[in-house]
Coordinates of C-alpha atoms in Angstrom, one line a residue:
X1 CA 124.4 94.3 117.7
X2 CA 125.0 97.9 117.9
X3 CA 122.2 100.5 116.7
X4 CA 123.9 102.0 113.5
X5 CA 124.1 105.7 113.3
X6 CA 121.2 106.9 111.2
X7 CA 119.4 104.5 114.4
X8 CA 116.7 107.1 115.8
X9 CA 117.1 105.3 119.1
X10 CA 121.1 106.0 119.4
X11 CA 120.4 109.7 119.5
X12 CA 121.7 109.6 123.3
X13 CA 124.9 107.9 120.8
X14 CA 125.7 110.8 118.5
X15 CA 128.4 113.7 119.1
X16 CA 125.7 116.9 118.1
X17 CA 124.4 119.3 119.4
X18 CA 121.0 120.5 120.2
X19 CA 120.7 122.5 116.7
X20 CA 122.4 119.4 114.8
X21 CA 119.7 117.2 116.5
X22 CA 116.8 119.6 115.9
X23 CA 118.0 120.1 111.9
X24 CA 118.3 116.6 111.2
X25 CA 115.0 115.9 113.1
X26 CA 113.0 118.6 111.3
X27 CA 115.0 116.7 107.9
X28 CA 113.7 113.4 108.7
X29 CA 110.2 114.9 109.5
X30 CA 110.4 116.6 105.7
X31 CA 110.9 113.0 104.5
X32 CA 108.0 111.6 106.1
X33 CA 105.8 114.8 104.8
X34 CA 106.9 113.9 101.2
X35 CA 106.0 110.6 101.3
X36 CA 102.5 111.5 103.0
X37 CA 102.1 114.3 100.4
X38 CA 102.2 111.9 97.7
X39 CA 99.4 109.0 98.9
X40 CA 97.3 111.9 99.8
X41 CA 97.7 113.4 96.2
X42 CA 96.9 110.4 94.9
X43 CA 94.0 109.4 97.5
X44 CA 92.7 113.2 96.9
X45 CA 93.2 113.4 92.8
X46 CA 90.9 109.9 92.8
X47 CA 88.1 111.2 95.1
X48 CA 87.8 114.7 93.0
X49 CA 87.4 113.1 89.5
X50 CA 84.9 110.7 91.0
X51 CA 81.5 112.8 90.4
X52 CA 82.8 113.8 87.0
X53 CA 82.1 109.7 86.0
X54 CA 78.9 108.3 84.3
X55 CA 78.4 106.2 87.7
X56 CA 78.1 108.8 90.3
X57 CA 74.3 109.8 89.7
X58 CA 73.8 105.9 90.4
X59 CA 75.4 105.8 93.8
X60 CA 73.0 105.5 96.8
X61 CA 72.3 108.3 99.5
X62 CA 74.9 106.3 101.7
X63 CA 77.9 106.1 99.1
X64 CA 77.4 109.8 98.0
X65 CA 77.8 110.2 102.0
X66 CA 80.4 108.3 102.4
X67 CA 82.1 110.0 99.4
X68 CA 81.8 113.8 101.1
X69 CA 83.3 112.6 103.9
X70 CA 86.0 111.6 102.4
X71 CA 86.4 114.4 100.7
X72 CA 86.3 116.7 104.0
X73 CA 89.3 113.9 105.5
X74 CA 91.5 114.2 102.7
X75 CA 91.1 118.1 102.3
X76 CA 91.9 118.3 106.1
X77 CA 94.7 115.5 105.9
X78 CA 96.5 118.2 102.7
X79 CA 95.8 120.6 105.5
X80 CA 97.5 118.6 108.1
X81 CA 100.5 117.6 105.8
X82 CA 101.0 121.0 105.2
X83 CA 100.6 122.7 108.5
X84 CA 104.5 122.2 109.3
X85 CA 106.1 123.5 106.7
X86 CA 104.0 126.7 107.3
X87 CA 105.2 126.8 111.0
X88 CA 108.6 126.6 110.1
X89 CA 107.9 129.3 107.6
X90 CA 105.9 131.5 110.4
X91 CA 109.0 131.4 113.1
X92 CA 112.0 130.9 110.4
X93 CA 114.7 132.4 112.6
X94 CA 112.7 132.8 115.6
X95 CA 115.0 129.9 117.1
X96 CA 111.7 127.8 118.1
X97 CA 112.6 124.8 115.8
X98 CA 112.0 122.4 118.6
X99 CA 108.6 123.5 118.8
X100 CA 107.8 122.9 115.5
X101 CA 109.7 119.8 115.2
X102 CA 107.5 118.3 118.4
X103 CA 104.5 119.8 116.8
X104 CA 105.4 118.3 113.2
X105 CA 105.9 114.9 115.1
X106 CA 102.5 115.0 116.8
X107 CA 100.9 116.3 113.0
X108 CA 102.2 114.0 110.8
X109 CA 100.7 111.2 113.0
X110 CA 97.2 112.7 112.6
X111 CA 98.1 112.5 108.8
X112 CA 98.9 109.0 108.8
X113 CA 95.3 108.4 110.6
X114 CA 93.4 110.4 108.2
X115 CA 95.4 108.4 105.3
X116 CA 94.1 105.3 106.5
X117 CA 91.0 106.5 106.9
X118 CA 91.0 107.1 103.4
X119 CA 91.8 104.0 102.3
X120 CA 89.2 102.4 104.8
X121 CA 86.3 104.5 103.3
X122 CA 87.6 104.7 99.6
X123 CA 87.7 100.5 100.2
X124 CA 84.5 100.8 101.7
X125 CA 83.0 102.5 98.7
X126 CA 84.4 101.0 95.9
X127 CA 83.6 97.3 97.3
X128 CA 80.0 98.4 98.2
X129 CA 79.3 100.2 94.5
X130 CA 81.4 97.4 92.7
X131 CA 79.5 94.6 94.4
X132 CA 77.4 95.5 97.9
X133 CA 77.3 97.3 100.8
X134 CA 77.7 93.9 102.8
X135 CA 81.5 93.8 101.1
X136 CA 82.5 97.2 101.2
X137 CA 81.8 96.9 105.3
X138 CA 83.7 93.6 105.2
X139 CA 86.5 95.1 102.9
X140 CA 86.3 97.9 105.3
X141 CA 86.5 95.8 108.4
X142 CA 89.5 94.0 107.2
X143 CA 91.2 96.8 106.3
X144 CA 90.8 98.4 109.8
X145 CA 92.8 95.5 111.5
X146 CA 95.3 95.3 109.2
X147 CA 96.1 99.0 109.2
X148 CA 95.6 99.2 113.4
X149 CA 98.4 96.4 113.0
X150 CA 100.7 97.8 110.8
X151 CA 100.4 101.1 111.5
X152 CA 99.8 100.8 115.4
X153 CA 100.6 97.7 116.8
X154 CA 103.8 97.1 114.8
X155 CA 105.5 100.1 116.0
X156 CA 104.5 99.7 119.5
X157 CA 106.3 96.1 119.4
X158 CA 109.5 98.1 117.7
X159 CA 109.4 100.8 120.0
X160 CA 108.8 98.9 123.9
X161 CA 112.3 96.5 122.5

């Protein structure tokens, strides 16, 4: 079957030049912010109103530990996610897209880390105030080797065919 044209891997394929290739690179890379932007809105907006609710003050030393380091990821994950855009806005016109694009690449990786990290330790702390420690770790654990699957191991399996 042959790769279809929007196929990242038939770039050798396409009739463009280096500018066409950069522009629709940096494109796709705005795609992937978006979506990023969004889970880490959400991900952020639940972890801010969390000491505002009645059960906060009952959280253990642990969870209320747990909880600023969460906060810390996901401020530097916003950070991350935006980090990009505000290269492209530093050297607009300074014909160095192709640094930012390979940069952007390499960033919006680390955001996709510190997003699952996020949901690990959010999982973490909801099981472990919702029913024990024991079951956060376990809700935790589990959800380490599915995302090391689907966001590691998958794509490595796509990529090496």
């Amino acid at each position: 079957m042959d790769p279809s044209p929007d196929d990242a891997t038939s770039d050798y394929e396409r009739e463009e030049s280096e500018s066409e290739k950069l522009d629709r690179n940096w494109y796709e890379l705005l795609q992937e912010l978006r979506i990023t932007q969004t889970g880490l809105q959400l991900l952020s907006g639940f972890l801010l109103t969390l000491p505002f609710t009645q059960i906060f003050p009952s959280l253990d030393q642990r969870q209320k530990g747990v909880y600023l380091a969460l906060v810390i990821v996901a401020g530097i994950g916003v950070g991350l996610n935006m980090t990009p855009v505000m290269l492209h806005r530093r050297v607009f016109r300074e014909r160095r897209k192709d640094r930012v694009v390979a940069v952007g690449h390499v960033l919006i990786q680390v955001v996709m880390a510190a997003i699952a990290v996020l949901i690990v330790g959010m999982s973490t702390l909801i099981f472990s105030v919702v029913a024990n420690w024991t079951a956060g770790l376990v809700a935790g654990a589990g959800l380490v080797i599915a995302l090391v699957l689907l966001l590691g191991v998958v794509p490595r399996r796509l990529q090496a065919r």
